[in-house]
mmCIF file of C-alpha atoms and ligand atoms in Angstrom:
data_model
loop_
_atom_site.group_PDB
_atom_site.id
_atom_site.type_symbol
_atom_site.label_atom_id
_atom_site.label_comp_id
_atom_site.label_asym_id
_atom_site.label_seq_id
_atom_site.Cartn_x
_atom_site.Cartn_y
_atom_site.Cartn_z
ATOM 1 C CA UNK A 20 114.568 127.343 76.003
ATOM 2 C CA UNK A 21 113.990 124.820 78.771
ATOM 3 C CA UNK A 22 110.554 123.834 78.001
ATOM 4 C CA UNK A 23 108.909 121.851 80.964
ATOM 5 C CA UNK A 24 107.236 119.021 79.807
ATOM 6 C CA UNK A 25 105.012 116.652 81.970
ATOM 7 C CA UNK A 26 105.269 112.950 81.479
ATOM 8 C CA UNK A 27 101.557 111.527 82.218
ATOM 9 C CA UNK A 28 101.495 108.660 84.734
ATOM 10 C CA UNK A 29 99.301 106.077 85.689
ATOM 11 C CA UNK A 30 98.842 107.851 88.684
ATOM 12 C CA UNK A 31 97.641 110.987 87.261
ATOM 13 C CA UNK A 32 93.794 111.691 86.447
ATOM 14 C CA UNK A 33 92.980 110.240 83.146
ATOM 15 C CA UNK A 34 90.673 113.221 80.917
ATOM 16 C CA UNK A 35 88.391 109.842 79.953
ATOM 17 C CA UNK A 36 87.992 109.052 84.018
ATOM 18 C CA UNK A 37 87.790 112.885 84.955
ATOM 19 C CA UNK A 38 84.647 113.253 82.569
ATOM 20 C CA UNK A 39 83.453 109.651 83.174
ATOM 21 C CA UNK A 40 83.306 109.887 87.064
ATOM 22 C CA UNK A 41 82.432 113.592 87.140
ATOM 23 C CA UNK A 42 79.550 113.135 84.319
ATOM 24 C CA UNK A 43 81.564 116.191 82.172
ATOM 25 C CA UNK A 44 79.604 118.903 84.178
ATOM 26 C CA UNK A 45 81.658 121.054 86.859
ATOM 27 C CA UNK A 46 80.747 123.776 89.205
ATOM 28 C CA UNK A 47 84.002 124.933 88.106
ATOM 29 C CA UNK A 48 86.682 124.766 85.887
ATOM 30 C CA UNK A 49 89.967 126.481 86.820
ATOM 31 C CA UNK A 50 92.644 127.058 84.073
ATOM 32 C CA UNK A 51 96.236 127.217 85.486
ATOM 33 C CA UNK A 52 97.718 125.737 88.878
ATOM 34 C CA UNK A 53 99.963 128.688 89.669
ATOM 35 C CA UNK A 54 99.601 130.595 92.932
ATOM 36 C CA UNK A 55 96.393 132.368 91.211
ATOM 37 C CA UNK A 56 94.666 129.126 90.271
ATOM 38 C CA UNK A 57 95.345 126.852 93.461
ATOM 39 C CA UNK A 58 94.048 129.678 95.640
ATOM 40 C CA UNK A 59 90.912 129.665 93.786
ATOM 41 C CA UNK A 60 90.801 126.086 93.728
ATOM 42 C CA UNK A 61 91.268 126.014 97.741
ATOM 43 C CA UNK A 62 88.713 128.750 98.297
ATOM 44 C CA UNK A 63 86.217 126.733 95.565
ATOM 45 C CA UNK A 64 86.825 123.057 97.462
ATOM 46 C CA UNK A 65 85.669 124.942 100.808
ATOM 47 C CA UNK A 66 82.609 126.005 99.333
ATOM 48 C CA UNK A 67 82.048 122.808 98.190
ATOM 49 C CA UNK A 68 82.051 123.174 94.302
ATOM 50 C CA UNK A 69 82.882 120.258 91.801
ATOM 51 C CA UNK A 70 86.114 121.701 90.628
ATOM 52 C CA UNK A 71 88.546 120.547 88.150
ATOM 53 C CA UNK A 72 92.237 122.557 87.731
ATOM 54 C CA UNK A 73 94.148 121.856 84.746
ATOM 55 C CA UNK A 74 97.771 122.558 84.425
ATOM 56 C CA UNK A 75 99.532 122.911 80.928
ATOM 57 C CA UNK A 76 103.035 122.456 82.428
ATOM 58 C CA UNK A 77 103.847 123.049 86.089
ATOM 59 C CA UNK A 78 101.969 123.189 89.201
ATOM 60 C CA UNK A 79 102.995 126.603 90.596
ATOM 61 C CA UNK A 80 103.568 128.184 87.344
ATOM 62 C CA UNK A 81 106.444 130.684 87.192
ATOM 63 C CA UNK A 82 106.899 131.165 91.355
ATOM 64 C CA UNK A 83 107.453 127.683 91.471
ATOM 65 C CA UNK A 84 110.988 128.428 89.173
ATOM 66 C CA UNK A 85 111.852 131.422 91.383
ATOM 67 C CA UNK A 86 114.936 130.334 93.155
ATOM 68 C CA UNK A 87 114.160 131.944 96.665
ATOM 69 C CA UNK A 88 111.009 134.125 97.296
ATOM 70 C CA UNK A 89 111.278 136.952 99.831
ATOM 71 C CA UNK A 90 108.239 138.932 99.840
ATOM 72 C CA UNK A 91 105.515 136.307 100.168
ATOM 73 C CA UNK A 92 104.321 137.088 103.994
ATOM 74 C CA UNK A 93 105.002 134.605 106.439
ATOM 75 C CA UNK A 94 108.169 133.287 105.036
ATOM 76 C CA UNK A 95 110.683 135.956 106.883
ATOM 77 C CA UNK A 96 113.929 134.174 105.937
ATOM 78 C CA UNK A 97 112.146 133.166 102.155
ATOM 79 C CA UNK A 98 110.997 130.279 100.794
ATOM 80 C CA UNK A 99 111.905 128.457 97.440
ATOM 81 C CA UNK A 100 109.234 129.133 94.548
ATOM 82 C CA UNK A 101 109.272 125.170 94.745
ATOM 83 C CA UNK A 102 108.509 124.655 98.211
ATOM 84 C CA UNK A 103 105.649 127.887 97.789
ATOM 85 C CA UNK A 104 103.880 126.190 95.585
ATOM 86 C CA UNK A 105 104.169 122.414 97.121
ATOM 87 C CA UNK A 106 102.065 123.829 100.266
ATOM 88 C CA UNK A 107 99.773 125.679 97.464
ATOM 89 C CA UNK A 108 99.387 122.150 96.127
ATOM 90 C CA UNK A 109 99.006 120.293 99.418
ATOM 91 C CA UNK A 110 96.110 122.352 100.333
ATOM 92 C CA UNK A 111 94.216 121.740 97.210
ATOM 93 C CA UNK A 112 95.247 118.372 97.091
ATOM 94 C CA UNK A 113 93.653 118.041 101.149
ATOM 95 C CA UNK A 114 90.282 118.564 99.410
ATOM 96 C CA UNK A 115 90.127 116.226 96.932
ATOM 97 C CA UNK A 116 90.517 118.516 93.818
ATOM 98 C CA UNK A 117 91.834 116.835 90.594
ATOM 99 C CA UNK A 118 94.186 118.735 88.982
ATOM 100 C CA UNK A 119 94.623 117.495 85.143
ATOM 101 C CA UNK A 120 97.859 118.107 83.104
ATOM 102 C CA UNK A 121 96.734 119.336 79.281
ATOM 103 C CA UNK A 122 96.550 122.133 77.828
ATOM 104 C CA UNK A 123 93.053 124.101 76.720
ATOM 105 C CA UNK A 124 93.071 124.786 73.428
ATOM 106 C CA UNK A 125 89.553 126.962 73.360
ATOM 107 C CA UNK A 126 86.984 128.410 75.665
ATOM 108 C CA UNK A 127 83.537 129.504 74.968
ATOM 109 C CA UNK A 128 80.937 131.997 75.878
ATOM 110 C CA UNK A 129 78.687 128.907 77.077
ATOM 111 C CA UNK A 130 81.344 128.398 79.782
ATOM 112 C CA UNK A 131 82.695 124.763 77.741
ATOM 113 C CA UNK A 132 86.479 124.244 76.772
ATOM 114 C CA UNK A 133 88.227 122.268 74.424
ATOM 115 C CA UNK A 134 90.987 120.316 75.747
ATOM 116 C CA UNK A 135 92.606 117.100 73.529
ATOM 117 C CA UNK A 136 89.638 117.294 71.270
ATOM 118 C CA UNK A 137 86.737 116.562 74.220
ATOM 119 C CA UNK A 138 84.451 119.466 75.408
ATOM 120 C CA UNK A 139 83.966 119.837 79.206
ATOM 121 C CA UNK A 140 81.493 122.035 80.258
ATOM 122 C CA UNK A 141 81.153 123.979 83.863
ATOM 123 C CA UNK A 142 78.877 126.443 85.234
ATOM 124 C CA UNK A 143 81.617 128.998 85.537
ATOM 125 C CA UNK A 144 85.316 129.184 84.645
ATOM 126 C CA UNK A 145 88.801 130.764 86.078
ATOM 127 C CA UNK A 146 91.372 131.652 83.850
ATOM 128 C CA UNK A 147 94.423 131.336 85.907
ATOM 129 C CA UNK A 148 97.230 131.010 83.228
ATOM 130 C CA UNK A 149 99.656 133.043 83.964
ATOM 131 C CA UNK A 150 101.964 134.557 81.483
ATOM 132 C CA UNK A 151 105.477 132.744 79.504
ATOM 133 C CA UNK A 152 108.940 134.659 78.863
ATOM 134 C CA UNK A 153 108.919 137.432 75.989
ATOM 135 C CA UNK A 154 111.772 136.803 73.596
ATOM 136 C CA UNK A 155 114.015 139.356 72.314
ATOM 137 C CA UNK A 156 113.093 139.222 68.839
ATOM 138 C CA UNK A 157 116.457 139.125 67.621
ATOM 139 C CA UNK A 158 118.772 136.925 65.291
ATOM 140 C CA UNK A 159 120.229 133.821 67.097
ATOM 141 C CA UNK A 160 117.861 134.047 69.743
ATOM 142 C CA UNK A 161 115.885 130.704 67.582
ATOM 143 C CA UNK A 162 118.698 128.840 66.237
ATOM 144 C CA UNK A 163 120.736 128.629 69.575
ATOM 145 C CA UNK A 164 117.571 128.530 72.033
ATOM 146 C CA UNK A 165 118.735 125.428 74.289
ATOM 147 C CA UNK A 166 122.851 125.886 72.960
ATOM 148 C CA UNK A 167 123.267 128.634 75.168
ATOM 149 C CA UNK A 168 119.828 130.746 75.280
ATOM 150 C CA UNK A 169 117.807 130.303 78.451
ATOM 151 C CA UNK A 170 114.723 131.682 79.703
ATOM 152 C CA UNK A 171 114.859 129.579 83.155
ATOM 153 C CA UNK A 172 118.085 130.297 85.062
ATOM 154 C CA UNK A 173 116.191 127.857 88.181
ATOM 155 C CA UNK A 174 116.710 125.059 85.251
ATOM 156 C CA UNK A 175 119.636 125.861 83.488
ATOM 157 C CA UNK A 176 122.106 127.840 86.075
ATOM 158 C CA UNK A 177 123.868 124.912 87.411
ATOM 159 C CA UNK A 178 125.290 124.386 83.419
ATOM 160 C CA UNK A 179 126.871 127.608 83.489
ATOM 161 C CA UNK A 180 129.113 126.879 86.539
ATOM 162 C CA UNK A 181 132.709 129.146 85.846
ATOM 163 C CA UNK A 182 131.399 130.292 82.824
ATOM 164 C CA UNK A 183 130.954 134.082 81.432
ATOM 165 C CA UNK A 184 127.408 134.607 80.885
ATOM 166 C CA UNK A 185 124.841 137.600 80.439
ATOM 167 C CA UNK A 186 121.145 138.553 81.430
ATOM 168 C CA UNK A 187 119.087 140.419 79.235
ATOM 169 C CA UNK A 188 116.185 143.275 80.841
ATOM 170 C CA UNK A 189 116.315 145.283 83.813
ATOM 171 C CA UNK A 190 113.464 144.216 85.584
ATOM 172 C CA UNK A 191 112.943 142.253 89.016
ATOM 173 C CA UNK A 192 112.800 138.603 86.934
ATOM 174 C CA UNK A 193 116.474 139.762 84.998
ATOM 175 C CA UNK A 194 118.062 141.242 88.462
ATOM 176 C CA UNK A 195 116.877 138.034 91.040
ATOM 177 C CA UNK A 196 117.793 135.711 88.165
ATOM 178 C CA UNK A 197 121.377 137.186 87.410
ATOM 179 C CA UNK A 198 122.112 137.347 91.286
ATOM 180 C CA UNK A 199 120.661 133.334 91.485
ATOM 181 C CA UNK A 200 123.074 132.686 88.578
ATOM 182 C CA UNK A 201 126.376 134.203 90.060
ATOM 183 C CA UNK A 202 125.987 130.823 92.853
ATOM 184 C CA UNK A 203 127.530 128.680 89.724
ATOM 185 C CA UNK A 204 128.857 131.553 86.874
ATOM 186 C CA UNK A 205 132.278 133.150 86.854
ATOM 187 C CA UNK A 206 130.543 136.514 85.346
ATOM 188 C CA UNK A 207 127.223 137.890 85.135
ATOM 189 C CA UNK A 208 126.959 140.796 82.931
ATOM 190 C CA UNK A 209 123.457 142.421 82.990
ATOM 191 C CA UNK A 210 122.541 144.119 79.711
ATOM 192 C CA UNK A 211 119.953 146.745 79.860
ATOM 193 C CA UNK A 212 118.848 148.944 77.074
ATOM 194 C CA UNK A 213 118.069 152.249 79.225
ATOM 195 C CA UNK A 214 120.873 153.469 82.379
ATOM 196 C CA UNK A 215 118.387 152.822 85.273
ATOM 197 C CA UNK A 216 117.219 149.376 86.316
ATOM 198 C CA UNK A 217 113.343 148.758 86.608
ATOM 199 C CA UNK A 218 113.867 146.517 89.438
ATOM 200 C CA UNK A 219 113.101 146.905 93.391
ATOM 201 C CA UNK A 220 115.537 148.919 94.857
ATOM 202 C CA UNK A 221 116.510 146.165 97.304
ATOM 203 C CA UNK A 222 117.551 144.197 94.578
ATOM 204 C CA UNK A 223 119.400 146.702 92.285
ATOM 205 C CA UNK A 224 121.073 147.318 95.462
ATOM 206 C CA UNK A 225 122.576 143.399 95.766
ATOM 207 C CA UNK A 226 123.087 143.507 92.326
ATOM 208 C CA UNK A 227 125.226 146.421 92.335
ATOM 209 C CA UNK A 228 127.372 145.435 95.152
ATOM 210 C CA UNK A 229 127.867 142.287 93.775
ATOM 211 C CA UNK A 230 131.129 141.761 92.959
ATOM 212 C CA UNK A 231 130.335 138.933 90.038
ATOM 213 C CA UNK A 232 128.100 141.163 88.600
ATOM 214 C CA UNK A 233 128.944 143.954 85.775
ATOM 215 C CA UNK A 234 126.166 146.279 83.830
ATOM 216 C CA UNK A 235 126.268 147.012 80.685
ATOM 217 C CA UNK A 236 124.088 149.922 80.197
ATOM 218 C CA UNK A 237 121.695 151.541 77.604
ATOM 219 C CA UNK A 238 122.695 148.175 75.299
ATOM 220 C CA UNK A 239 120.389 146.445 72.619
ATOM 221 C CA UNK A 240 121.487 143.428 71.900
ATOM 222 C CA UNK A 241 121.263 142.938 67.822
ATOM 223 C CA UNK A 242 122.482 139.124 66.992
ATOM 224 C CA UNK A 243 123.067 136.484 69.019
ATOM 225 C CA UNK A 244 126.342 134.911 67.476
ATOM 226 C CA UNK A 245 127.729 131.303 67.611
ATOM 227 C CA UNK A 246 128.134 128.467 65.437
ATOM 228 C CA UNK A 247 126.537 125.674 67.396
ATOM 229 C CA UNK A 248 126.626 127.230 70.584
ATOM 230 C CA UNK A 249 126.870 131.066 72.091
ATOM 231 C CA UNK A 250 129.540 132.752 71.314
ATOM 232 C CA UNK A 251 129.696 136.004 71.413
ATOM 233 C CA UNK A 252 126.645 138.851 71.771
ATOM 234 C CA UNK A 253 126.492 142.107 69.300
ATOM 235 C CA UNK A 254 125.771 145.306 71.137
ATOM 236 C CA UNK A 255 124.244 148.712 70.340
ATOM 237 C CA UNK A 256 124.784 151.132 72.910
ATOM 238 C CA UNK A 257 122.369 154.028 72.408
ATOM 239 C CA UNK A 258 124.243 156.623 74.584
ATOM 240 C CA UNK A 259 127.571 156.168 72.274
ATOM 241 C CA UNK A 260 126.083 155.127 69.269
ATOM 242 C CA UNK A 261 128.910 152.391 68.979
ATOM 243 C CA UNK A 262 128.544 148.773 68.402
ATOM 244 C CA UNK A 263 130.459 146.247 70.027
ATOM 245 C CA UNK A 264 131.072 142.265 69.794
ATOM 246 C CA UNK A 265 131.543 140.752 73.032
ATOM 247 C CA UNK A 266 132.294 137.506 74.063
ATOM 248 C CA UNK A 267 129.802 135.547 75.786
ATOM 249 C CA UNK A 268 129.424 131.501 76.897
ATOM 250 C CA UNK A 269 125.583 131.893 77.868
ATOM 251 C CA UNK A 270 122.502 134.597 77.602
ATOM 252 C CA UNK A 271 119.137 134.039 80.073
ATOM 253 C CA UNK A 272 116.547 136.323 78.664
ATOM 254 C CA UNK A 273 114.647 138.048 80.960
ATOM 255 C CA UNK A 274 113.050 141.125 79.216
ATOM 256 C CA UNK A 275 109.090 140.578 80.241
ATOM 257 C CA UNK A 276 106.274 138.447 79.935
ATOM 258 C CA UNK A 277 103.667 137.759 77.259
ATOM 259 C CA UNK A 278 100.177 136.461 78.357
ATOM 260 C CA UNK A 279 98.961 132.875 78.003
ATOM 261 C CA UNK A 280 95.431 134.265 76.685
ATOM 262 C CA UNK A 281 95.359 132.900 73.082
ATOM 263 C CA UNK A 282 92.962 130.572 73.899
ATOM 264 C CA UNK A 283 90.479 133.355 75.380
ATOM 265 C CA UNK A 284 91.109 136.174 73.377
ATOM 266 C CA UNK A 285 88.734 135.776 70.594
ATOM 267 C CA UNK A 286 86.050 135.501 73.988
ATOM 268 C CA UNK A 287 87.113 138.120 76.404
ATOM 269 C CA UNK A 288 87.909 141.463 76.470
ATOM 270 C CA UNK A 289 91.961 141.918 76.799
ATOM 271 C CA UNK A 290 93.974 144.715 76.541
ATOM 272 C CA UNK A 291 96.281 145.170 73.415
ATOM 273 C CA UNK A 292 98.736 143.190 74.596
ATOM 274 C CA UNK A 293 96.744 140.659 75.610
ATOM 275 C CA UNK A 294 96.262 140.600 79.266
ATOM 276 C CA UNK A 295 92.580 139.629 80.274
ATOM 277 C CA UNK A 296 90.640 142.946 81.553
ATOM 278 C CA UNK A 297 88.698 141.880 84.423
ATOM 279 C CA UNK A 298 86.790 144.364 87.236
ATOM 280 C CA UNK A 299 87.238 144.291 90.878
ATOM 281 C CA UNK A 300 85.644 141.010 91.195
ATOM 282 C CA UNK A 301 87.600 139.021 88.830
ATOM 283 C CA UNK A 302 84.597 139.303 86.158
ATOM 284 C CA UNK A 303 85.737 138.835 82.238
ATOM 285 C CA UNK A 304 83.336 140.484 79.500
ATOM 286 C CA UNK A 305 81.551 137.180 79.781
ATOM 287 C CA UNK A 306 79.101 136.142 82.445
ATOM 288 C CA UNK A 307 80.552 133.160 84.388
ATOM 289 C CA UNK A 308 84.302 133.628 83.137
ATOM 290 C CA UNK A 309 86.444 135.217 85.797
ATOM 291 C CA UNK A 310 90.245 135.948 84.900
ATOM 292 C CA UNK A 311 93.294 136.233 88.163
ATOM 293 C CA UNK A 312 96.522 136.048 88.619
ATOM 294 C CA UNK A 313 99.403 137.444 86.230
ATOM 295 C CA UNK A 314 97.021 136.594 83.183
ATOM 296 C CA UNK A 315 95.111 139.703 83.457
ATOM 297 C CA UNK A 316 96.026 143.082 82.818
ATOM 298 C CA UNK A 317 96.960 145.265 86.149
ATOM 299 C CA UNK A 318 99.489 147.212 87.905
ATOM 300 C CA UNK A 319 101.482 144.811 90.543
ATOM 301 C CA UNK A 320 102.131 141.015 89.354
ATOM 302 C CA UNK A 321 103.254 139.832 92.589
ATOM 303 C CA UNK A 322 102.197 136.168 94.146
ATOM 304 C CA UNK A 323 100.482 137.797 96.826
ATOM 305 C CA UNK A 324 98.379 139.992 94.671
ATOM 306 C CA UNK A 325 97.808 136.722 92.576
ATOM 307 C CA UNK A 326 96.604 134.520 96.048
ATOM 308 C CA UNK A 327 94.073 137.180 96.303
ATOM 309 C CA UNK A 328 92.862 137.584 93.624
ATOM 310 C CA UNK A 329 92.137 133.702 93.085
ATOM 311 C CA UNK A 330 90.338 134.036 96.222
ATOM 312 C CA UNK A 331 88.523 137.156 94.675
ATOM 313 C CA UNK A 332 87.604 135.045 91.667
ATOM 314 C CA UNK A 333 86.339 132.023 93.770
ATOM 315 C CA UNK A 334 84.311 133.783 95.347
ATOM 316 C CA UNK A 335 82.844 135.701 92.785
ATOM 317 C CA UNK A 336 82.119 132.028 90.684
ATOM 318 C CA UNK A 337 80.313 130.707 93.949
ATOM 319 C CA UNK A 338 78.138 133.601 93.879
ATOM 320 C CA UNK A 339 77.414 133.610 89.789
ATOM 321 C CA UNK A 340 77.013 129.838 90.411
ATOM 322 C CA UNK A 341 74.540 130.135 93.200
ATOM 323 C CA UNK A 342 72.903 133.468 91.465
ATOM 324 C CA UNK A 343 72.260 131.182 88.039
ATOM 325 C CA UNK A 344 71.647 127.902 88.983
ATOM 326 C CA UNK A 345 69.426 128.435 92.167
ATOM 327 C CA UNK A 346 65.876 127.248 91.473
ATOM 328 C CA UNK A 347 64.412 130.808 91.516
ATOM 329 C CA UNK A 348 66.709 131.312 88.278
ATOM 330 C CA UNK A 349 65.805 127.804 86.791
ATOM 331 C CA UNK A 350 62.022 128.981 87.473
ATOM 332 C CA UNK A 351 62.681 132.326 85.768
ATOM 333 C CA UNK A 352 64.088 130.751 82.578
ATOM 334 C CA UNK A 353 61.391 128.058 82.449
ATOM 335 C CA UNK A 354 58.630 130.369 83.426
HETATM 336 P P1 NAP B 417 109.271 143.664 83.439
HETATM 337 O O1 NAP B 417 109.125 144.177 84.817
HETATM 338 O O2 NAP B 417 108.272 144.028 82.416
HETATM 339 O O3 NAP B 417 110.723 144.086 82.937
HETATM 340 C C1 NAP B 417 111.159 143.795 81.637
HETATM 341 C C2 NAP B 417 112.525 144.384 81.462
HETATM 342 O O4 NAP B 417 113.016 144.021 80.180
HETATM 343 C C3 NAP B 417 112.537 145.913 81.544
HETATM 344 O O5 NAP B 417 113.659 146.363 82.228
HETATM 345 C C4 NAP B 417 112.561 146.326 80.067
HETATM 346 O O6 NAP B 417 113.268 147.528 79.854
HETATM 347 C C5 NAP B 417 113.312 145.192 79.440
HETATM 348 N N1 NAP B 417 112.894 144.956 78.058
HETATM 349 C C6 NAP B 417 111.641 144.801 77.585
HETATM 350 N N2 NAP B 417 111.642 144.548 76.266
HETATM 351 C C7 NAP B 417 112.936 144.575 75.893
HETATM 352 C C8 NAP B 417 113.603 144.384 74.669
HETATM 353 N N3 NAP B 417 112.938 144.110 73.547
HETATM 354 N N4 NAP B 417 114.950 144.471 74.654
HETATM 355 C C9 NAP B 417 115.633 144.714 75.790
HETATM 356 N N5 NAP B 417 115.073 144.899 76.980
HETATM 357 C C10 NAP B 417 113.736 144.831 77.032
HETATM 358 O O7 NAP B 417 109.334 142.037 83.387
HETATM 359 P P2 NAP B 417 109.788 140.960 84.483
HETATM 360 O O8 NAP B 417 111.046 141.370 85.126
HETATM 361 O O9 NAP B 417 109.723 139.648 83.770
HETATM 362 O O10 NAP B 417 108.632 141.018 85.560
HETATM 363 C C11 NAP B 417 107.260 140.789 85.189
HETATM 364 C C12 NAP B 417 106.376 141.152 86.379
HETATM 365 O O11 NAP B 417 106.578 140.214 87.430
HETATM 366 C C13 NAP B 417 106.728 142.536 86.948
HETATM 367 O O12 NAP B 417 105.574 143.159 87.366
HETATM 368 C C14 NAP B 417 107.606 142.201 88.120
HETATM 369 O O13 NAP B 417 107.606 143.167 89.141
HETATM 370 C C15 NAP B 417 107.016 140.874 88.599
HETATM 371 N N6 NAP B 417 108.082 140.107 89.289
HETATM 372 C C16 NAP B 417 108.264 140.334 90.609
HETATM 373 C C17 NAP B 417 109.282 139.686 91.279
HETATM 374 C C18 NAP B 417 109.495 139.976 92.737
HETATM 375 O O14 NAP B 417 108.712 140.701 93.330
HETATM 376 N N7 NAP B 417 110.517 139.466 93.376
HETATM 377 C C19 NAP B 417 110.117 138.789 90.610
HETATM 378 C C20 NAP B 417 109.909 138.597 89.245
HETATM 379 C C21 NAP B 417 108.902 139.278 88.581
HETATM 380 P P3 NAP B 417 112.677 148.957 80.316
HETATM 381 O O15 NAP B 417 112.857 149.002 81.796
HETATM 382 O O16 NAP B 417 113.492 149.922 79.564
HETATM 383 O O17 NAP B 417 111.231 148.962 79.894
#
């Protein structure tokens, strides 16, 4: 897998300066710089709360490795996932917000995390931290992760230039990547384990009448072959009952996404696979902890449904904030 790492540079915040020059108390801390968090980060900076954003990987999360976005309003001819989430960025950036590359470890119910081994504490938190690939589970899949396995075809497509290569899933992220991949691939088979694609229909469309791409229908794939790189894929097909070997140079894996929650889990309420259950106004389980974006469990993961809710969330932390630290409250717990 292409894992995005982050090399820290001088001109990034320091943790030791963010907590030393910010006195380690924020209004808000926002987990997460995709679409979800930098919305609530834009919508917290306009109503003036100490805000801090930190980012485990990559500002923009996983629209910013979307190739070419099409239903984001506004953008009629599309806009690159890259470009999306610079103007996210810029707008957060206007107001002065630091956003911090680390990754949280822990949050508690008194509204503190744990990041690199220092506590920061805020009045009220987003989690914003969008979800990472699934894997297939099967053999191979480990061993030849980065020989041939990719779960970024943004990152890894141009290597596959001429080459015969396969997507695994059937969903929108496995039909726009496969299409993105025929620009450099010879072949793009799409394996799918059922005979009807998930995806939009405007995109099972393109991919259908794409004349580099092939299904391969109701197919499990069971092993992942090659020596030091992929070889060659073994098939189930559960119509036929047969198994086949089949050649193959490369295999993106696109078959769903798993919530970055671990760090939450043991603190809100999720669902059983994980996804943070939150109510109409972004509220967690917990008082103070608000949850948006593809993190939490709901029926359309979309950026635009993300945007809003991290305005949702925003709001709803200005008005805990203002609710529990306005001097009537102070007065009622003193009193
Ligand atoms: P998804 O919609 O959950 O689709 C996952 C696909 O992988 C499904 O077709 C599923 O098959 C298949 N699959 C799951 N587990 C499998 C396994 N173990 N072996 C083989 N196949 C397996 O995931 P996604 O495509 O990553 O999308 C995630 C969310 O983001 C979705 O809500 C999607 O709409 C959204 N998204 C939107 C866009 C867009 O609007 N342009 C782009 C990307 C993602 P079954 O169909 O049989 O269950």
């Amino acid at each position: 897998m292409t894992t995005i790492t982050i090399e820290k540079t001088d001109t990034m915040p320091q943790l030791e300066s963010i907590i030393q020059n910010d006195g380690s108390f924020f209004d808000l801390i926002i987990i997460g710089a995709g679409p979800a968090g930098l919305t609530a980060a834009l919508y917290a900076g306009r109503a003036r709360l100490k805000t801090l954003i930190i980012e485990k990987a990559l500002i923009g999360g996983m629209a910013a490795t979307t190739d070419r976005i099409e239903n984001y309003p506004g953008f009629p001819e599309g806009i690159s996932g890259m470009d999306l989430s610079h103007k996210f960025e810029e707008a957060v950036r206007k107001l002065e917000i630091p956003i911090y590359y680390g990754d949280v470890t822990t949050i508690s119910r008194d509204r503190s995390i744990i990041i690199e081994g220092k506590k920061i504490k805020a009045k009220a938190i987003i989690i914003a931290s969008g979800t990472e690939t699934k894997k297939l589970g099967v053999e191979g899949e480990d061993r030849l992760r980065g020989r041939g396995i990719s779960y970024c075809a943004t990152c890894d497509g141009p290597f596959y230039r001429d080459k015969n290569i396969a997507v695994a899933g059937g969903g929108n992220s496995a039909v726009e990547e496969a299409i993105y991949l025929t620009r450099f691939a010879k072949k793009v088979s799409i394996i799918h384990r059922r005979e009807k694609l998930r995806a939009d229909k405007i995109l099972v469309e393109r991919a259908l009448n794409d004349p580099k791409i092939f299904m391969i229908w109701d197919s499990i794939i069971e092993k992942i072959e090659g020596e030091k790189r992929v070889e060659a894929l073994s098939l189930y097909n559960n119509a036929t009952k047969i198994k086949t070997k089949i050649p193959m140079e490369g295999l993106f894996i696109y078959v769903g996404r798993t919530p970055n929650s671990s760090f939450a889990k043991e603190v809100v309420n999720t669902n059983k696979n994980g996804f943070i259950k939150t109510d109409q106004e972004m509220k967690t389980s917990v008082p103070g902890i608000f949850a948006c974006g593809d993190v939490i469990s709901k029926s359309l993961w979309q950026i635009v449904t993300a945007t809003g809710e991290g305005a949702v969330a925003a709001e709803s932390a200005r008005k805990f904030i203002e609710e529990e630290y306005s001097d009537n409250a102070k007065k009622t717990i003193t009193a």
